[in-house]
GROMACS .gro file of N, CA and C in nm:
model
  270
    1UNK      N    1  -8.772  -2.049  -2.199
    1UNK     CA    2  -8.639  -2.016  -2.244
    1UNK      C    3  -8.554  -2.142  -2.245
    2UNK      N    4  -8.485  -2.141  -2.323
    2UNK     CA    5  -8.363  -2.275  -2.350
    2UNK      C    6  -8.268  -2.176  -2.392
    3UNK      N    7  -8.157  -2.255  -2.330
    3UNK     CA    8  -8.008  -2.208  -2.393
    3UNK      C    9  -7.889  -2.275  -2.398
    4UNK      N   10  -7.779  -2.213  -2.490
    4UNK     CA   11  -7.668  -2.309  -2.536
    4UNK      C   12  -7.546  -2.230  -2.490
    5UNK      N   13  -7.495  -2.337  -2.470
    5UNK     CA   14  -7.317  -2.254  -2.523
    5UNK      C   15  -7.198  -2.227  -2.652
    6UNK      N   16  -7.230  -2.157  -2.675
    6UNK     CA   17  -7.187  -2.139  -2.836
    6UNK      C   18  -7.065  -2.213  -2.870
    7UNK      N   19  -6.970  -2.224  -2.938
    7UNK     CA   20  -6.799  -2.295  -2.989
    7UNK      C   21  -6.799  -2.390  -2.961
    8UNK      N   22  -6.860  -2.490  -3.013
    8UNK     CA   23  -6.816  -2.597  -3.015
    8UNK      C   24  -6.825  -2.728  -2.917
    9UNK      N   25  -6.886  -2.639  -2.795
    9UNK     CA   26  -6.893  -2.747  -2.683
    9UNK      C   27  -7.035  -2.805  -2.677
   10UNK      N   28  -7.065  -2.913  -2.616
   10UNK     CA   29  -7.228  -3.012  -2.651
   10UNK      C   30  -7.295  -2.929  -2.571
   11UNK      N   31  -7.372  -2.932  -2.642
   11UNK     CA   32  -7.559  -2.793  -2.604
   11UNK      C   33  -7.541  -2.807  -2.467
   12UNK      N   34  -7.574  -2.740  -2.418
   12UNK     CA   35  -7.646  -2.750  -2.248
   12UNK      C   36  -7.779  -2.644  -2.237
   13UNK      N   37  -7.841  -2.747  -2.259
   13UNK     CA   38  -8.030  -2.708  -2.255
   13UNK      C   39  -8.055  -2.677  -2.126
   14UNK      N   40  -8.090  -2.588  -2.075
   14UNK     CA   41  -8.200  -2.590  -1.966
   14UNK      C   42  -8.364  -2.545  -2.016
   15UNK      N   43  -8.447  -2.632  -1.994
   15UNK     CA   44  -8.540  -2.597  -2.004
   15UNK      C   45  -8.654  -2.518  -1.918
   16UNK      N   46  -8.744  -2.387  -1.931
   16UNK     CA   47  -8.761  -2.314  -1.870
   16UNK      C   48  -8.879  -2.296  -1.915
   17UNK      N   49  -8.970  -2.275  -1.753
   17UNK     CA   50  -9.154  -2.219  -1.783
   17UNK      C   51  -9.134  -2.092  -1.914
   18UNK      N   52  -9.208  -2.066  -1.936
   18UNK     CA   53  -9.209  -1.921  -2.026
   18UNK      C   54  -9.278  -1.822  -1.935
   19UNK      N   55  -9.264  -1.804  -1.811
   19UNK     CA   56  -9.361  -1.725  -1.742
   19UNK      C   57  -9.268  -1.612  -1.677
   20UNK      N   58  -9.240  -1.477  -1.712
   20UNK     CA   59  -9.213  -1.344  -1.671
   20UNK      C   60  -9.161  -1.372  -1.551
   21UNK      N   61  -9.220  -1.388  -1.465
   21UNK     CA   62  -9.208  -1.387  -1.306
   21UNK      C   63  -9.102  -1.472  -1.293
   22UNK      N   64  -9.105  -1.617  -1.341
   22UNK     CA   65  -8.991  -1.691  -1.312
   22UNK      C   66  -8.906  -1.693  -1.394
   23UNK      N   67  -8.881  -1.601  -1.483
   23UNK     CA   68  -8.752  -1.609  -1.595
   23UNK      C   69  -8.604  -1.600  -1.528
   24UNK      N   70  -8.579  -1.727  -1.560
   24UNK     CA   71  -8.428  -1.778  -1.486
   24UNK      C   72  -8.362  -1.770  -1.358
   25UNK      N   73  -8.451  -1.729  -1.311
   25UNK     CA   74  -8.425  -1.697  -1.128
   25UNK      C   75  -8.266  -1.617  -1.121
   26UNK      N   76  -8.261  -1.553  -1.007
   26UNK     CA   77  -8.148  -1.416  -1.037
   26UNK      C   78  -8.003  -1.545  -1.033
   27UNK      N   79  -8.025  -1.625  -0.902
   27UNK     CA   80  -7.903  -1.706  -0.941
   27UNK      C   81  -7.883  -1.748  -1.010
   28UNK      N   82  -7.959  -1.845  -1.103
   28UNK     CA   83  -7.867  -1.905  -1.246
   28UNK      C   84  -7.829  -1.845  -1.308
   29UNK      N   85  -7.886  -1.710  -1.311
   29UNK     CA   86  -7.870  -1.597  -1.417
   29UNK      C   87  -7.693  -1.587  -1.347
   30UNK      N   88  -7.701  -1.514  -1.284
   30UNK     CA   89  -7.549  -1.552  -1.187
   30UNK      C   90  -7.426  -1.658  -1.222
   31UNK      N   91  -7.490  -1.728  -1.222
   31UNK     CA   92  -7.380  -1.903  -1.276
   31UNK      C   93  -7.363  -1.863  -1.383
   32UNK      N   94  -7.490  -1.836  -1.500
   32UNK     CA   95  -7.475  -1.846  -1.638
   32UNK      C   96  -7.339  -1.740  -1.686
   33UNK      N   97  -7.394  -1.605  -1.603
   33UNK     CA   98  -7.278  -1.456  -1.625
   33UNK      C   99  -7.129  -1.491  -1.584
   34UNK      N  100  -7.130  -1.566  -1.495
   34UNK     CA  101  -6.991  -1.634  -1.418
   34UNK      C  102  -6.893  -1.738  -1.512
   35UNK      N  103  -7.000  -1.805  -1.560
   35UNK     CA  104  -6.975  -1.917  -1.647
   35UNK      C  105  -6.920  -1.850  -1.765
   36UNK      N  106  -6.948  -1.771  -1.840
   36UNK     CA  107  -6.922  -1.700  -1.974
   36UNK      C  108  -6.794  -1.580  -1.919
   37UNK      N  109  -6.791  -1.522  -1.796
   37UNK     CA  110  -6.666  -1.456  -1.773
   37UNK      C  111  -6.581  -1.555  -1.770
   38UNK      N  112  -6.553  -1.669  -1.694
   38UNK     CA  113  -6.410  -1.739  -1.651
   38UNK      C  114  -6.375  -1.843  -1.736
   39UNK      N  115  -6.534  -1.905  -1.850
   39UNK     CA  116  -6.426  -1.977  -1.970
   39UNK      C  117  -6.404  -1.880  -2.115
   40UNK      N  118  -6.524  -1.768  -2.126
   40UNK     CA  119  -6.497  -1.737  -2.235
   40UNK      C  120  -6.585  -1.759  -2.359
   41UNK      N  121  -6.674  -1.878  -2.336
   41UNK     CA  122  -6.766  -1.901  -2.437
   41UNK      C  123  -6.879  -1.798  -2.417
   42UNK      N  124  -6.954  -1.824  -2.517
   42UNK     CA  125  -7.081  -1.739  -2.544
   42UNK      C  126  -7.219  -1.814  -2.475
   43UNK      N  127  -7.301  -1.737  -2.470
   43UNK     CA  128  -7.441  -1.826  -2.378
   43UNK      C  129  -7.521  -1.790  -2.500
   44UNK      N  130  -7.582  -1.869  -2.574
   44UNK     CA  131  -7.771  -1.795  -2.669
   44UNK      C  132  -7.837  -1.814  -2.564
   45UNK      N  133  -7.932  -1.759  -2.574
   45UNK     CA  134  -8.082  -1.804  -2.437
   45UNK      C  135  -8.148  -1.722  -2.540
   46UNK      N  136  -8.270  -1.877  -2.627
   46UNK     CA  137  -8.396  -1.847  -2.679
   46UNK      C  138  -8.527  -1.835  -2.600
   47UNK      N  139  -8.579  -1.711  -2.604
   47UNK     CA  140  -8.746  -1.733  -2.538
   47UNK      C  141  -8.811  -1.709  -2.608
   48UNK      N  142  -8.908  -1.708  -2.604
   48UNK     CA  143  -9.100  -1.793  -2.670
   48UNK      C  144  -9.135  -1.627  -2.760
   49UNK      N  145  -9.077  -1.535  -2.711
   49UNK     CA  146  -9.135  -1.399  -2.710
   49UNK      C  147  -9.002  -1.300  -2.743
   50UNK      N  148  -9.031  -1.169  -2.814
   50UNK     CA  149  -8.960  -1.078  -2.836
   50UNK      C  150  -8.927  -1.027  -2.681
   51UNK      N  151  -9.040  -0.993  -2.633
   51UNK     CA  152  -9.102  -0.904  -2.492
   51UNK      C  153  -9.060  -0.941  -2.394
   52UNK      N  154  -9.016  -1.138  -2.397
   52UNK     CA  155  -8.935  -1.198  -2.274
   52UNK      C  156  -8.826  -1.183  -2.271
   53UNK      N  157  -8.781  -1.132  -2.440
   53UNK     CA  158  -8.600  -1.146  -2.455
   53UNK      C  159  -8.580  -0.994  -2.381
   54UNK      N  160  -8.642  -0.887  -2.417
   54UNK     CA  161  -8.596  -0.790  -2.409
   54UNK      C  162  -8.624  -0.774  -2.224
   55UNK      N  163  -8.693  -0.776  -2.148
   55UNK     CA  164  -8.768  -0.845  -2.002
   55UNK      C  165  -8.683  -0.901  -1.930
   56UNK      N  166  -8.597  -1.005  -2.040
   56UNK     CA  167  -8.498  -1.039  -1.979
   56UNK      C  168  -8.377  -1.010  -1.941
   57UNK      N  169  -8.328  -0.921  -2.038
   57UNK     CA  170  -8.175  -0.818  -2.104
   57UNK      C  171  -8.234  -0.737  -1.984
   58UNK      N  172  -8.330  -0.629  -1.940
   58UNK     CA  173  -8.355  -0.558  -1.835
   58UNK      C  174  -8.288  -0.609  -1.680
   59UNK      N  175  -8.397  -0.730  -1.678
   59UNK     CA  176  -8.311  -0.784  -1.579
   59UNK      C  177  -8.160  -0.826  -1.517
   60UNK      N  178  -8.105  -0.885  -1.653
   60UNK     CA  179  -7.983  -0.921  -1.643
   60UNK      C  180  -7.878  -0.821  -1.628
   61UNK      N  181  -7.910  -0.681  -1.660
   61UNK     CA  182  -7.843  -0.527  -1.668
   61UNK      C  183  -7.839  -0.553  -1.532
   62UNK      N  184  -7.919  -0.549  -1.447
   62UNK     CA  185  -7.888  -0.538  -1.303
   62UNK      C  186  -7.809  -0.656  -1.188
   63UNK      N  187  -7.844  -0.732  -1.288
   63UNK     CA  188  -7.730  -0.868  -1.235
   63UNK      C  189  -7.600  -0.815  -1.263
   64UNK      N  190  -7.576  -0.797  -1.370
   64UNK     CA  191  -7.414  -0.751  -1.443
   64UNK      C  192  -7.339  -0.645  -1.367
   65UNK      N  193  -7.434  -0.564  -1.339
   65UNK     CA  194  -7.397  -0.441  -1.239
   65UNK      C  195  -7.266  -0.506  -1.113
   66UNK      N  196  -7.341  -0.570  -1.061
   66UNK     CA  197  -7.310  -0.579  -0.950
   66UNK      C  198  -7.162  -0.753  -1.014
   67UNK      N  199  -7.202  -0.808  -1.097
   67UNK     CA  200  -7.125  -0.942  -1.113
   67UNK      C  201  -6.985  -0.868  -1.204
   68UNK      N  202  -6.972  -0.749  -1.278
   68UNK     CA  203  -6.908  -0.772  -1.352
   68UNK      C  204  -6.901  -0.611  -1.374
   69UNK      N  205  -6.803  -0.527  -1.244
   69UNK     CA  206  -6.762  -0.452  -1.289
   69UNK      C  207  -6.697  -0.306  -1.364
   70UNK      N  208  -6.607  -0.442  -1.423
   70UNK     CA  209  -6.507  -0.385  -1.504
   70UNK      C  210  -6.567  -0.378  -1.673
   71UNK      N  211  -6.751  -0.433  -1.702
   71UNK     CA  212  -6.765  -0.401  -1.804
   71UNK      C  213  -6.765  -0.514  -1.891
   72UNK      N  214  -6.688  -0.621  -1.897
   72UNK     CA  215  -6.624  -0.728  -2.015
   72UNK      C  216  -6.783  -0.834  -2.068
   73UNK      N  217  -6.873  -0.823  -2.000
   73UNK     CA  218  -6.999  -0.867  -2.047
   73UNK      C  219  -7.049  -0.783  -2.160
   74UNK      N  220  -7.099  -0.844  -2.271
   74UNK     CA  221  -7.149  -0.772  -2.348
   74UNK      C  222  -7.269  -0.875  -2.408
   75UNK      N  223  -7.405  -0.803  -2.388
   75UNK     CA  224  -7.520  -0.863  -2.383
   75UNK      C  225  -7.581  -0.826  -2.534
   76UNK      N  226  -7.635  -0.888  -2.618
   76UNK     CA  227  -7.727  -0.846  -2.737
   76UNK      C  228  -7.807  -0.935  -2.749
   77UNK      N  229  -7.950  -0.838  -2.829
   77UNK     CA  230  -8.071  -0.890  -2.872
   77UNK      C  231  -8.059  -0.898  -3.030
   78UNK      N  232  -8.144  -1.002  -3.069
   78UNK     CA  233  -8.163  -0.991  -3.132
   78UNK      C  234  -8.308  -1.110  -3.181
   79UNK      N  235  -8.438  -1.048  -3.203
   79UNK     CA  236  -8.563  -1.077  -3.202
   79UNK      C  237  -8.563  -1.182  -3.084
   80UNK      N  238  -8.607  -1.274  -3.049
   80UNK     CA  239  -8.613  -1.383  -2.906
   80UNK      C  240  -8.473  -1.412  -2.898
   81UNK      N  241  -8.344  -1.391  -2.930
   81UNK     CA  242  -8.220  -1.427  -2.911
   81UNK      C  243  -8.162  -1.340  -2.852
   82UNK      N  244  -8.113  -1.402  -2.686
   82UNK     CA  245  -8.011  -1.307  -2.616
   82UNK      C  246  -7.916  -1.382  -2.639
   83UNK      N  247  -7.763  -1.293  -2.669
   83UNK     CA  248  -7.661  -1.324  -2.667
   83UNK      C  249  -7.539  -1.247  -2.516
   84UNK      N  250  -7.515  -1.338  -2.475
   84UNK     CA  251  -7.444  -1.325  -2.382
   84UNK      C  252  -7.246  -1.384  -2.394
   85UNK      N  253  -7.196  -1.273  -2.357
   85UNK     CA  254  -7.048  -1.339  -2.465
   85UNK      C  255  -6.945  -1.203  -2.362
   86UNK      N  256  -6.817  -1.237  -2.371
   86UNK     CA  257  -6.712  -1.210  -2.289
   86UNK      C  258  -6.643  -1.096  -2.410
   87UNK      N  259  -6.640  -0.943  -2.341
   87UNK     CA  260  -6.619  -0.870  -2.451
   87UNK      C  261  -6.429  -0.885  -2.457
   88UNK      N  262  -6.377  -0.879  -2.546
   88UNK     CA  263  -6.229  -0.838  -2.522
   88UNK      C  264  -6.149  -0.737  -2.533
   89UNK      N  265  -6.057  -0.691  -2.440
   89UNK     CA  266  -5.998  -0.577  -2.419
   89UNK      C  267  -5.856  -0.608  -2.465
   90UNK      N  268  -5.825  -0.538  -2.553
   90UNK     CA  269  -5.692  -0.548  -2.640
   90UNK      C  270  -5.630  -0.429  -2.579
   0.00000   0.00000   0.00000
């Protein structure tokens, strides 16, 4: 898995095994969800596989639970592309 921060700001790659077991460890996953609530930008996180993206969105449901709430995370797939992005409440 590799991922960016969407608008405008310079990539921030992390590069990642492709292996199930170690997909993003629960804390970064943590930083990453933290990071996208308090500035606002969007996270992509590409993996190798349909099966890792969706593997992954599972996982991260249960991170969110507990990090966020009031809800304002809003997570989508789309084929190896998770999108991770700060929903807004008008």
């Amino acid at each position: 898995m590799y991922g960016r921060f969407v608008q405008g700001r310079p990539k921030r790659r992390t590069e990642r095994p492709s292996r199930l077991s170690g997909h993003a460890g629960s804390r970064e996953t943590e930083l990453l969800c933290l990071d996208v609530l308090n500035t606002g930008r969007a996270a992509l996180l590409t993996f190798r596989t349909t099966k890792e993206a969706y593997a992954y969105v599972s996982f991260l449901h249960s991170v969110k639970e507990r990090l966020d709430p009031r809800g304002l995370l809003d997570v989508s797939v789309r084929g190896r592309n998770v999108r991770i992005r700060k929903r807004l409440k008008l």
